[in-house]
Short mmCIF file of C-alpha atoms in Angstrom, two decimals:
data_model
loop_
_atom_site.label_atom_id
_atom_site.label_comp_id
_atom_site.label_asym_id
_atom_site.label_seq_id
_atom_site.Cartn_x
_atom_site.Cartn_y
_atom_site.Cartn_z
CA UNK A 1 69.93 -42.92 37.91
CA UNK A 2 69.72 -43.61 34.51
CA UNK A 3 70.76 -40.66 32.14
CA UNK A 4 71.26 -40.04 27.92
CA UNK A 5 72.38 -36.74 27.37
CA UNK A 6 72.69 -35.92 23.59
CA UNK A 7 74.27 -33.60 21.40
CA UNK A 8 75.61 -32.55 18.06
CA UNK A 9 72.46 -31.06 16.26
CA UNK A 10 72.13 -27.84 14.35
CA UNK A 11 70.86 -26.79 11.11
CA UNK A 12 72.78 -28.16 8.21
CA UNK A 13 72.58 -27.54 4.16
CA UNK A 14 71.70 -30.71 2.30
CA UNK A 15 74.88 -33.07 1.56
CA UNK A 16 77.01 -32.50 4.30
CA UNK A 17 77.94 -34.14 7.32
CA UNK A 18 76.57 -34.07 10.98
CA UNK A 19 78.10 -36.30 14.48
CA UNK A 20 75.65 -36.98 16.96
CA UNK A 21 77.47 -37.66 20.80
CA UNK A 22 75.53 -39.44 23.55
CA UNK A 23 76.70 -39.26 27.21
CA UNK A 24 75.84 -41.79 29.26
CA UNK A 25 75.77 -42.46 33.16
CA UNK A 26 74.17 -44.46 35.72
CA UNK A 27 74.32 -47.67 34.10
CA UNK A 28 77.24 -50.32 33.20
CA UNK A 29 77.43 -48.73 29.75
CA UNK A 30 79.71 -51.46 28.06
CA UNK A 31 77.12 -54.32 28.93
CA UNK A 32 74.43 -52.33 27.08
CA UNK A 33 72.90 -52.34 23.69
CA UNK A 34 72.83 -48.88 22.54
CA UNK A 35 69.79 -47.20 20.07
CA UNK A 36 69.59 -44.24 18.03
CA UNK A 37 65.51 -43.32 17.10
CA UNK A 38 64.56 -40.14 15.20
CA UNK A 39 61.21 -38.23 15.60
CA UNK A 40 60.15 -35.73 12.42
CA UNK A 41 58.51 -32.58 13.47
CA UNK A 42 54.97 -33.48 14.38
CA UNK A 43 55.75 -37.34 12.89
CA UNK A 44 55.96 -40.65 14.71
CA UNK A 45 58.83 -42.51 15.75
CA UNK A 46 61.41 -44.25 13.35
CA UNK A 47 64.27 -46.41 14.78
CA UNK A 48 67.62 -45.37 13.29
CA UNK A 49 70.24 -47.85 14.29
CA UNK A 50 71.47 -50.55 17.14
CA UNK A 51 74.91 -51.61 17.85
CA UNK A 52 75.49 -54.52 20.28
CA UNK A 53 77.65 -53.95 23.44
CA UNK A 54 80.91 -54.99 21.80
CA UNK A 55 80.31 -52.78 18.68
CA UNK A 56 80.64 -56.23 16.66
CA UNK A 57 77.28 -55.80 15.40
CA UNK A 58 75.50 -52.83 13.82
CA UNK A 59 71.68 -52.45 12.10
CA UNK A 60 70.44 -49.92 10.18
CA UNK A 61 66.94 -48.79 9.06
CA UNK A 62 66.96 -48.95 5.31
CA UNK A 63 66.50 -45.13 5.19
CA UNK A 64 70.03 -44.52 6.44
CA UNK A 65 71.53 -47.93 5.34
CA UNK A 66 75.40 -46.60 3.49
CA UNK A 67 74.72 -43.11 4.79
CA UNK A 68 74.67 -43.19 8.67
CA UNK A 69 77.20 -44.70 11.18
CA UNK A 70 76.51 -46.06 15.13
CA UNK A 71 79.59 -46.32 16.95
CA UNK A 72 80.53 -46.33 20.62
CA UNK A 73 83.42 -45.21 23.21
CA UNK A 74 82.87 -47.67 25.94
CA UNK A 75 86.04 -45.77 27.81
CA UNK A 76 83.86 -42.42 27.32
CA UNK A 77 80.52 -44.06 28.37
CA UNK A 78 79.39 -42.08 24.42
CA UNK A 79 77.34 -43.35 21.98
CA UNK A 80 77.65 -41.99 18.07
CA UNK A 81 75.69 -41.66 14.92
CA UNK A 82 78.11 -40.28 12.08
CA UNK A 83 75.61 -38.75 9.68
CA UNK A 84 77.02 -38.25 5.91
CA UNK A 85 75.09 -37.12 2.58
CA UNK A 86 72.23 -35.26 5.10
CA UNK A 87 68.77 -35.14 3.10
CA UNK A 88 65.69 -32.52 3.99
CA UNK A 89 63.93 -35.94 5.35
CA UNK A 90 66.57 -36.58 8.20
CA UNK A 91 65.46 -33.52 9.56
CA UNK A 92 63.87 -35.19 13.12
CA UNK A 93 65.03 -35.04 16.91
CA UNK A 94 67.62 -37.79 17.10
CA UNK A 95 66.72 -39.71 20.95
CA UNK A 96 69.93 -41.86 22.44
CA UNK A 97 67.65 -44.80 23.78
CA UNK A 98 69.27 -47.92 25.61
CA UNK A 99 67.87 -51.61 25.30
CA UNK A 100 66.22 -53.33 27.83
CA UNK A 101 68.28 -56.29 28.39
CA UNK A 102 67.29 -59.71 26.74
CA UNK A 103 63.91 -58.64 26.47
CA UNK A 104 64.11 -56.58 22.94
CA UNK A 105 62.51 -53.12 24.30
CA UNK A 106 64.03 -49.70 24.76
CA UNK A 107 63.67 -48.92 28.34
CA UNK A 108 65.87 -45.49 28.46
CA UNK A 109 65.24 -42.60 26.21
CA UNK A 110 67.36 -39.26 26.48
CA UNK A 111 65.86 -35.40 25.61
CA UNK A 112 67.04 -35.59 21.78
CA UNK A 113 68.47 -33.42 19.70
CA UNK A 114 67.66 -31.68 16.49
CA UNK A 115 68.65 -31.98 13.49
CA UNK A 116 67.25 -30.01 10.38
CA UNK A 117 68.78 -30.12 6.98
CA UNK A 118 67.75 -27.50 4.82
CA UNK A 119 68.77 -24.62 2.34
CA UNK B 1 59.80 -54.45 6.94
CA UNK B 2 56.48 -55.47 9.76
CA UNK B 3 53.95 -52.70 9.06
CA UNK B 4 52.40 -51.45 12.54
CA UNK B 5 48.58 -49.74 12.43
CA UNK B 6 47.24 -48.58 15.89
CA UNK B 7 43.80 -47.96 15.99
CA UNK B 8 41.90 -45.18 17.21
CA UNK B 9 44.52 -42.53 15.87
CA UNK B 10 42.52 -40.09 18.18
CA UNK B 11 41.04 -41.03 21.73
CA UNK B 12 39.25 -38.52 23.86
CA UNK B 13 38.50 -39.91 27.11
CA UNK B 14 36.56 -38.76 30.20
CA UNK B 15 39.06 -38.69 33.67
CA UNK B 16 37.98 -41.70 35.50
CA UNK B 17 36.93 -43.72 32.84
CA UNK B 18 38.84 -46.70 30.38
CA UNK B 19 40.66 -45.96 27.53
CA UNK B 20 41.87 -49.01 25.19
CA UNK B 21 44.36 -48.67 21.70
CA UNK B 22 44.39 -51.54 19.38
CA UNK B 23 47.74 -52.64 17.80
CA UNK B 24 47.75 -54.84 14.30
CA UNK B 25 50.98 -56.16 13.07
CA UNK B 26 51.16 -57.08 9.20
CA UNK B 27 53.17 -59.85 10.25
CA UNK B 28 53.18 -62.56 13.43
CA UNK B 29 55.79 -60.95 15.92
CA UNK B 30 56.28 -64.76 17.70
CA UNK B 31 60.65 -64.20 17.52
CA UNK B 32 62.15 -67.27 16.79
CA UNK B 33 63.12 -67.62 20.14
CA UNK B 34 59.82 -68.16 21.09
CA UNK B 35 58.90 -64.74 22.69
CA UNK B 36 56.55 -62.08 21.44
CA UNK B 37 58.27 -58.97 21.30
CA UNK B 38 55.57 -56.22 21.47
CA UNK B 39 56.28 -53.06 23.36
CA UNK B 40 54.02 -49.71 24.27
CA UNK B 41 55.64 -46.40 25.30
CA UNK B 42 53.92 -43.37 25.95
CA UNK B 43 55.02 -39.70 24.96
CA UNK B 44 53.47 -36.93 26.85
CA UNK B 45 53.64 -33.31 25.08
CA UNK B 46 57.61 -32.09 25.01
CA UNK B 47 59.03 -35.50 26.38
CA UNK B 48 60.93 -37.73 25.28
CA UNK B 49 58.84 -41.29 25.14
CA UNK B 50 59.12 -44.00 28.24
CA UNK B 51 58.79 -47.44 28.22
CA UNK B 52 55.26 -49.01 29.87
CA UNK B 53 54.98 -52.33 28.37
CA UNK B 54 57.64 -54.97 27.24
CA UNK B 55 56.56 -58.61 25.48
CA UNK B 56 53.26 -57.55 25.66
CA UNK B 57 52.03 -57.61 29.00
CA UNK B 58 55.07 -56.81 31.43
CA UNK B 59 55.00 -53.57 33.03
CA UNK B 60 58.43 -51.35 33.21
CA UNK B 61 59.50 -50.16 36.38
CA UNK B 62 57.45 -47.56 38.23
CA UNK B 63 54.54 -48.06 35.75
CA UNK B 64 51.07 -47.87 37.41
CA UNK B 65 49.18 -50.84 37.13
CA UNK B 66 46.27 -49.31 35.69
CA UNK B 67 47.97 -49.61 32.64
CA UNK B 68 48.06 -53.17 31.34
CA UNK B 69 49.12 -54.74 28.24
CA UNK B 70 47.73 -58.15 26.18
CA UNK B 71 47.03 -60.32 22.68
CA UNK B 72 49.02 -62.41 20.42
CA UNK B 73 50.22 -63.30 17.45
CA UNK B 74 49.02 -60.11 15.61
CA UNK B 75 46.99 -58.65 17.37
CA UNK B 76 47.56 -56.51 20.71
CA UNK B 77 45.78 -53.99 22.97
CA UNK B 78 46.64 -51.42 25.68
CA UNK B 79 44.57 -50.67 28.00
CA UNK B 80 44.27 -47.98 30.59
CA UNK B 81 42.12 -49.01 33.38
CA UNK B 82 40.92 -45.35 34.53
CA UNK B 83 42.45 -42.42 32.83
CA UNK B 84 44.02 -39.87 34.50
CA UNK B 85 45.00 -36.02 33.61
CA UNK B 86 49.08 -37.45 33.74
CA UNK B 87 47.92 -39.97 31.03
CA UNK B 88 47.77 -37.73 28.37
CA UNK B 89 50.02 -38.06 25.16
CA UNK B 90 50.61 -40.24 22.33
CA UNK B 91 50.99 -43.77 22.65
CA UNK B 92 52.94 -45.98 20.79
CA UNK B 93 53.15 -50.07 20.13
CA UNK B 94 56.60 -51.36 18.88
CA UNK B 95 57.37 -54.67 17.25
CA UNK B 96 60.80 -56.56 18.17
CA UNK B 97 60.57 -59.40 16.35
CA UNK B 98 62.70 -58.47 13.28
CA UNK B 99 64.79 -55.60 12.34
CA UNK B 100 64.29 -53.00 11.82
CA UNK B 101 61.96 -51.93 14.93
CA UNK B 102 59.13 -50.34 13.89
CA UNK B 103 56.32 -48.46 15.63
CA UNK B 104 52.57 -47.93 15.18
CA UNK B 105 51.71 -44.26 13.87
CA UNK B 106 50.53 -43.46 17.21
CA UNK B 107 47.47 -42.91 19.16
CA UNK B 108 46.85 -39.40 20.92
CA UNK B 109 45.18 -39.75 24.56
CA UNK B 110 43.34 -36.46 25.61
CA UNK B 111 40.49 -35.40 28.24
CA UNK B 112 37.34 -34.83 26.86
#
């Protein structure tokens, strides 16, 4: 079955740098678009970033746009979201989510995992 | 960016009976390809969310068909045909049509 397994969170000071991992199984991971959504404590849901199957195209949410990377290790059936210049408003659960196939939807959705940036 | 407003924000429902959630986009979600892409998920307390609905009216795999999705355009509704205790949690809509994805605020789903 289907299965996102993320990791990588902790508690971090403002500024600094966080790597979110994303393991993967079940599924033909290098045919798949790959999603990163966040969740504030308490908040609604905010989608983060795509990247297309063959990494040659990656979106952004404006709120990470210059700050945040996706990437992927197709090899390592991993997804990644390099996180640099951490603000108190990234702190959220970070959910690995896969794309529903030509029909623009997120069917798969892993645990999460926390992030909070604070002093 | 397409603003998303769900309305109610708060639904308390009696088991057996209908529940419905209202979706407004600020913007027509018709993709250039010709397709409305208009999603709901539902997030019960401590999970992650899961996919029910995809281009507004298919339901996902292993989604009971008393949930069913409709509208156009702008405008979209999810209904739940009789609620059951399982069916609690927020519910989200999610527009497709142009990056970036963005959600409604949510609508919470509890028993009266």
């Amino acid at each position: 079955q289907v299965q996102l397994v993320e990791s990588g969170g902790g508690v971090v000071q403002p500024g600094t740098s966080l790597r979110l991992s994303c393991a993967v199984s079940g599924f033909t991971f290098s045919d798949s678009v790959m999603h990163w959504v966040r969740q504030a404590p308490g908040r609604g849901l905010e989608w983060v970033a795509r990247i297309s199957h063959d990494a040659t195209s990656k979106l952004y949410a404006g709120s990470v746009e210059g700050r945040f990377t996706i990437s992927r290790d197709d090899s390592l059936y991993s997804l990644y979201l390099q996180m640099n210049s951490l603000r108190p408003e990234d702190t959220a659960v970070y959910y690995c989510a896969r794309d529903l196939r030509d029909n623009w939807a997120i069917d798969y959705w892993g645990r999460g995992t926390l992030v909070t940036v604070s002093t | 960016d397409i603003v998303m407003t769900q309305t109610p924000l708060s639904s308390p429902v009696t088991l057996g009976q209908p529940a419905s959630i209202s979706c407004r986009s600020s913007q027509s979600l018709v993709h250039n390809d010709g397709n409305t892409y208009l999603s709901w998920l539902q997030q019960r307390p401590g999970q992650p969310p899961r996919l029910l609905i995809y281009k507004i009216s298919n339901r996902f795999s292993g989604v009971p068909d008393r949930f069913s999705g409709s509208g156009a355009g702008t405008d979209f509704t999810l209904k739940i045909s009789r609620v059951e205790a399982e069916d609690v949690g927020v519910y989200y809509c999610m527009q497709a049509a142009q990056f970036p994805w963005t959600f409604g605020q949510g609508t919470k789903v509890e028993i009266k």
